[in-house]
Every structure is written in structure tokens, then in C-alpha cells.
């Protein structure tokens, strides 16, 4: 039932910006939050940001102050606005619902690639 579709990635120069989108039909009505993760080549997947059902947001130290997570409840879409991008932000970005046991999918979406050139 759960669908995870990430989009908005691309290739930008350091200092540039991108806005990623994640669409997961039904996650809002199911009282689920949404997380963003990223995985750089040769490294483990790491947590980037979370938005809770009530709107509370959390960020990894590495992106705090530069990234902003938000959601559009009507469209079951979560966004990740990324500003002042750095080469170390280069990774495949994934979204994943969470907050309750029934929210967690048993698979990952295709992800969207972000490449930042110096």
C-alpha cells in the first residue's frame, strides 16, 4: 500500500540550493511522520531530518541551519529545502514514514540523487 516517490535531486555547485519532494499517499491520514535519509557512496545510510505529525521538526547536526523540512498534508507530500549545499551533501536521498509501527514501510523508494560540485 505504501508508495515512496522521491524527486527534485540534481547536480549543483557548492552554495547552490535544491528542494526535494517525497510523496507517500496516505501517510498523513495514517498519522505518520516522515523522515529523510541519505547515503553517500561507500558510506552507511544516515538520518537527515524528521517532521512529526504535529509539525515538530528535527535535523542532523550536519544540516542544521541549512536544510528545512515541511509538508503539504493535502497532497501527502514532504519537502526538504536544501540551501548552501556543500560537496559533503552529495548522496542519494530517501524518504521513509515513521512515528508508529504501522507507518514503517518494508522497502525504500528509488531515492533522488543530489550531487554538489566544488
C-alpha atoms as an extended CHARMM CRD file, in Angstrom:
* protein
*
       118  EXT
         1         1  UNK       CA              0.0000000000        0.0000000000        0.0000000000  PROA      1               0.0000000000
         2         2  UNK       CA              2.7760000000        2.4140000000        0.8950000000  PROA      2               0.0000000000
         3         3  UNK       CA              4.3430000000        4.2220000000       -2.0380000000  PROA      3               0.0000000000
         4         4  UNK       CA              7.5110000000        6.2550000000       -1.6870000000  PROA      4               0.0000000000
         5         5  UNK       CA              8.4320000000        8.5400000000       -4.5510000000  PROA      5               0.0000000000
         6         6  UNK       CA             11.3300000000       10.9510000000       -4.1780000000  PROA      6               0.0000000000
         7         7  UNK       CA             12.1470000000       13.6660000000       -6.6820000000  PROA      7               0.0000000000
         8         8  UNK       CA             13.8810000000       17.0080000000       -7.0530000000  PROA      8               0.0000000000
         9         9  UNK       CA             17.5060000000       15.9640000000       -6.9810000000  PROA      9               0.0000000000
        10        10  UNK       CA             20.1100000000       17.1730000000       -9.4050000000  PROA      10              0.0000000000
        11        11  UNK       CA             23.6200000000       18.4820000000       -9.8370000000  PROA      11              0.0000000000
        12        12  UNK       CA             24.5260000000       21.8890000000       -8.4320000000  PROA      12              0.0000000000
        13        13  UNK       CA             27.6130000000       23.8520000000       -7.4950000000  PROA      13              0.0000000000
        14        14  UNK       CA             28.6230000000       24.4090000000       -3.8930000000  PROA      14              0.0000000000
        15        15  UNK       CA             26.4790000000       27.1160000000       -2.3620000000  PROA      15              0.0000000000
        16        16  UNK       CA             23.5040000000       26.2600000000       -4.5190000000  PROA      16              0.0000000000
        17        17  UNK       CA             20.1020000000       25.0020000000       -3.4740000000  PROA      17              0.0000000000
        18        18  UNK       CA             17.6250000000       22.2540000000       -4.2520000000  PROA      18              0.0000000000
        19        19  UNK       CA             14.1920000000       21.2870000000       -2.9970000000  PROA      19              0.0000000000
        20        20  UNK       CA             13.4500000000       17.6060000000       -2.7110000000  PROA      20              0.0000000000
        21        21  UNK       CA              9.9450000000       16.1710000000       -2.6780000000  PROA      21              0.0000000000
        22        22  UNK       CA              8.5960000000       12.9530000000       -1.2340000000  PROA      22              0.0000000000
        23        23  UNK       CA              5.1140000000       11.7110000000       -1.9790000000  PROA      23              0.0000000000
        24        24  UNK       CA              3.6490000000        8.8750000000        0.0720000000  PROA      24              0.0000000000
        25        25  UNK       CA             -0.1280000000        8.6030000000       -0.3800000000  PROA      25              0.0000000000
        26        26  UNK       CA             -1.9810000000        8.0930000000        2.8860000000  PROA      26              0.0000000000
        27        27  UNK       CA              0.8220000000        8.8200000000        5.3110000000  PROA      27              0.0000000000
        28        28  UNK       CA             -0.8250000000       11.9200000000        6.7550000000  PROA      28              0.0000000000
        29        29  UNK       CA             -4.2390000000       10.3280000000        7.2890000000  PROA      29              0.0000000000
        30        30  UNK       CA             -2.4810000000        7.3520000000        8.8770000000  PROA      30              0.0000000000
        31        31  UNK       CA             -0.9580000000        9.6620000000       11.4840000000  PROA      31              0.0000000000
        32        32  UNK       CA              2.5740000000        9.1250000000       10.3140000000  PROA      32              0.0000000000
        33        33  UNK       CA              5.5440000000       11.4260000000       10.2970000000  PROA      33              0.0000000000
        34        34  UNK       CA              8.2270000000       11.4140000000        7.6510000000  PROA      34              0.0000000000
        35        35  UNK       CA             11.9920000000       11.1010000000        7.7420000000  PROA      35              0.0000000000
        36        36  UNK       CA             14.6690000000       11.9640000000        5.2120000000  PROA      36              0.0000000000
        37        37  UNK       CA             17.8090000000        9.8420000000        4.9620000000  PROA      37              0.0000000000
        38        38  UNK       CA             20.8190000000        9.9930000000        2.7050000000  PROA      38              0.0000000000
        39        39  UNK       CA             23.5290000000        7.5990000000        1.6700000000  PROA      39              0.0000000000
        40        40  UNK       CA             26.7970000000        8.6660000000        0.1230000000  PROA      40              0.0000000000
        41        41  UNK       CA             28.8690000000        6.2640000000       -1.9390000000  PROA      41              0.0000000000
        42        42  UNK       CA             30.7740000000        3.8770000000        0.2780000000  PROA      42              0.0000000000
        43        43  UNK       CA             29.0600000000        5.0650000000        3.4470000000  PROA      43              0.0000000000
        44        44  UNK       CA             26.1560000000        3.9130000000        5.5890000000  PROA      44              0.0000000000
        45        45  UNK       CA             22.7470000000        5.4890000000        5.2930000000  PROA      45              0.0000000000
        46        46  UNK       CA             22.3250000000        8.3630000000        7.7280000000  PROA      46              0.0000000000
        47        47  UNK       CA             19.3150000000       10.1690000000        9.1040000000  PROA      47              0.0000000000
        48        48  UNK       CA             18.9260000000       13.7600000000        7.9240000000  PROA      48              0.0000000000
        49        49  UNK       CA             15.6090000000       15.1540000000        9.1420000000  PROA      49              0.0000000000
        50        50  UNK       CA             12.1930000000       14.3350000000       10.5990000000  PROA      50              0.0000000000
        51        51  UNK       CA              8.8240000000       16.0150000000       10.5760000000  PROA      51              0.0000000000
        52        52  UNK       CA              6.2940000000       14.6880000000       13.0950000000  PROA      52              0.0000000000
        53        53  UNK       CA              2.5200000000       14.5150000000       12.7090000000  PROA      53              0.0000000000
        54        54  UNK       CA              2.1700000000       17.6300000000       14.8310000000  PROA      54              0.0000000000
        55        55  UNK       CA              4.7130000000       19.5330000000       12.7790000000  PROA      55              0.0000000000
        56        56  UNK       CA              7.7540000000       19.2170000000       15.0300000000  PROA      56              0.0000000000
        57        57  UNK       CA             10.9700000000       19.1430000000       13.0270000000  PROA      57              0.0000000000
        58        58  UNK       CA             14.3770000000       17.6470000000       13.7560000000  PROA      58              0.0000000000
        59        59  UNK       CA             17.6840000000       17.8850000000       11.9110000000  PROA      59              0.0000000000
        60        60  UNK       CA             21.0420000000       16.1990000000       11.9290000000  PROA      60              0.0000000000
        61        61  UNK       CA             23.8410000000       18.4660000000       13.1100000000  PROA      61              0.0000000000
        62        62  UNK       CA             25.4530000000       18.3000000000        9.6870000000  PROA      62              0.0000000000
        63        63  UNK       CA             22.4990000000       20.0330000000        8.0140000000  PROA      63              0.0000000000
        64        64  UNK       CA             21.0160000000       22.1360000000       10.7930000000  PROA      64              0.0000000000
        65        65  UNK       CA             20.6580000000       25.7490000000        9.7400000000  PROA      65              0.0000000000
        66        66  UNK       CA             20.8350000000       24.8920000000        6.0470000000  PROA      66              0.0000000000
        67        67  UNK       CA             18.0160000000       22.4040000000        5.4500000000  PROA      67              0.0000000000
        68        68  UNK       CA             14.3240000000       22.8210000000        6.1930000000  PROA      68              0.0000000000
        69        69  UNK       CA             11.6640000000       20.1070000000        6.1850000000  PROA      69              0.0000000000
        70        70  UNK       CA              7.9860000000       20.8270000000        5.6080000000  PROA      70              0.0000000000
        71        71  UNK       CA              4.8410000000       19.0440000000        4.4940000000  PROA      71              0.0000000000
        72        72  UNK       CA              1.7010000000       19.5210000000        2.4470000000  PROA      72              0.0000000000
        73        73  UNK       CA             -0.9420000000       17.4120000000        4.1680000000  PROA      73              0.0000000000
        74        74  UNK       CA             -3.4620000000       17.6910000000        1.3520000000  PROA      74              0.0000000000
        75        75  UNK       CA             -1.0240000000       16.1960000000       -1.1440000000  PROA      75              0.0000000000
        76        76  UNK       CA              0.7140000000       13.7560000000        1.2280000000  PROA      76              0.0000000000
        77        77  UNK       CA              3.9830000000       15.3610000000        0.2550000000  PROA      77              0.0000000000
        78        78  UNK       CA              7.0410000000       16.2240000000        2.3150000000  PROA      78              0.0000000000
        79        79  UNK       CA              9.7100000000       18.6310000000        1.1540000000  PROA      79              0.0000000000
        80        80  UNK       CA             13.3400000000       19.1050000000        2.0410000000  PROA      80              0.0000000000
        81        81  UNK       CA             14.5930000000       22.5720000000        1.1440000000  PROA      81              0.0000000000
        82        82  UNK       CA             18.3720000000       22.4510000000        0.9560000000  PROA      82              0.0000000000
        83        83  UNK       CA             20.3350000000       25.7030000000        0.9820000000  PROA      83              0.0000000000
        84        84  UNK       CA             24.0550000000       26.4370000000        0.9420000000  PROA      84              0.0000000000
        85        85  UNK       CA             24.8150000000       22.9750000000       -0.3410000000  PROA      85              0.0000000000
        86        86  UNK       CA             28.2530000000       21.5230000000        0.2670000000  PROA      86              0.0000000000
        87        87  UNK       CA             30.1200000000       18.7410000000       -1.5340000000  PROA      87              0.0000000000
        88        88  UNK       CA             29.6330000000       16.5470000000        1.5290000000  PROA      88              0.0000000000
        89        89  UNK       CA             25.8730000000       16.7190000000        0.9400000000  PROA      89              0.0000000000
        90        90  UNK       CA             26.3720000000       14.5980000000       -2.1710000000  PROA      90              0.0000000000
        91        91  UNK       CA             24.3180000000       11.4420000000       -1.6850000000  PROA      91              0.0000000000
        92        92  UNK       CA             21.2250000000        9.5500000000       -2.6570000000  PROA      92              0.0000000000
        93        93  UNK       CA             18.3250000000       10.9300000000       -0.6330000000  PROA      93              0.0000000000
        94        94  UNK       CA             15.4350000000        8.7680000000        0.5510000000  PROA      94              0.0000000000
        95        95  UNK       CA             12.2410000000        9.3530000000        2.4900000000  PROA      95              0.0000000000
        96        96  UNK       CA             10.6400000000        6.9430000000        4.9310000000  PROA      96              0.0000000000
        97        97  UNK       CA              7.4500000000        7.2750000000        7.0070000000  PROA      97              0.0000000000
        98        98  UNK       CA              7.6550000000        6.7070000000       10.7410000000  PROA      98              0.0000000000
        99        99  UNK       CA              6.2440000000        7.5020000000       14.1570000000  PROA      99              0.0000000000
       100       100  UNK       CA              4.1940000000        4.3450000000       14.6780000000  PROA      100             0.0000000000
       101       101  UNK       CA              4.7730000000        0.6990000000       13.9060000000  PROA      101             0.0000000000
       102       102  UNK       CA              2.2590000000        0.6760000000       11.0590000000  PROA      102             0.0000000000
       103       103  UNK       CA              3.9500000000        3.6130000000        9.3540000000  PROA      103             0.0000000000
       104       104  UNK       CA              7.2510000000        1.9600000000        8.5460000000  PROA      104             0.0000000000
       105       105  UNK       CA              7.5000000000        0.5470000000        5.0520000000  PROA      105             0.0000000000
       106       106  UNK       CA              9.3220000000       -2.6820000000        4.3680000000  PROA      106             0.0000000000
       107       107  UNK       CA             11.1280000000       -1.1420000000        1.4190000000  PROA      107             0.0000000000
       108       108  UNK       CA             12.8390000000        2.0350000000        0.3010000000  PROA      108             0.0000000000
       109       109  UNK       CA             11.8750000000        4.1830000000       -2.6520000000  PROA      109             0.0000000000
       110       110  UNK       CA             14.1490000000        4.7640000000       -5.6140000000  PROA      110             0.0000000000
       111       111  UNK       CA             15.7020000000        7.8100000000       -3.9890000000  PROA      111             0.0000000000
       112       112  UNK       CA             16.8010000000       11.0030000000       -5.6850000000  PROA      112             0.0000000000
       113       113  UNK       CA             20.4340000000       11.8230000000       -6.3370000000  PROA      113             0.0000000000
       114       114  UNK       CA             21.9830000000       15.0620000000       -5.1210000000  PROA      114             0.0000000000
       115       115  UNK       CA             25.4190000000       15.9400000000       -6.4310000000  PROA      115             0.0000000000
       116       116  UNK       CA             27.2470000000       19.0480000000       -5.2580000000  PROA      116             0.0000000000
       117       117  UNK       CA             30.3600000000       20.1020000000       -7.1350000000  PROA      117             0.0000000000
       118       118  UNK       CA             33.1320000000       22.2110000000       -5.6360000000  PROA      118             0.0000000000
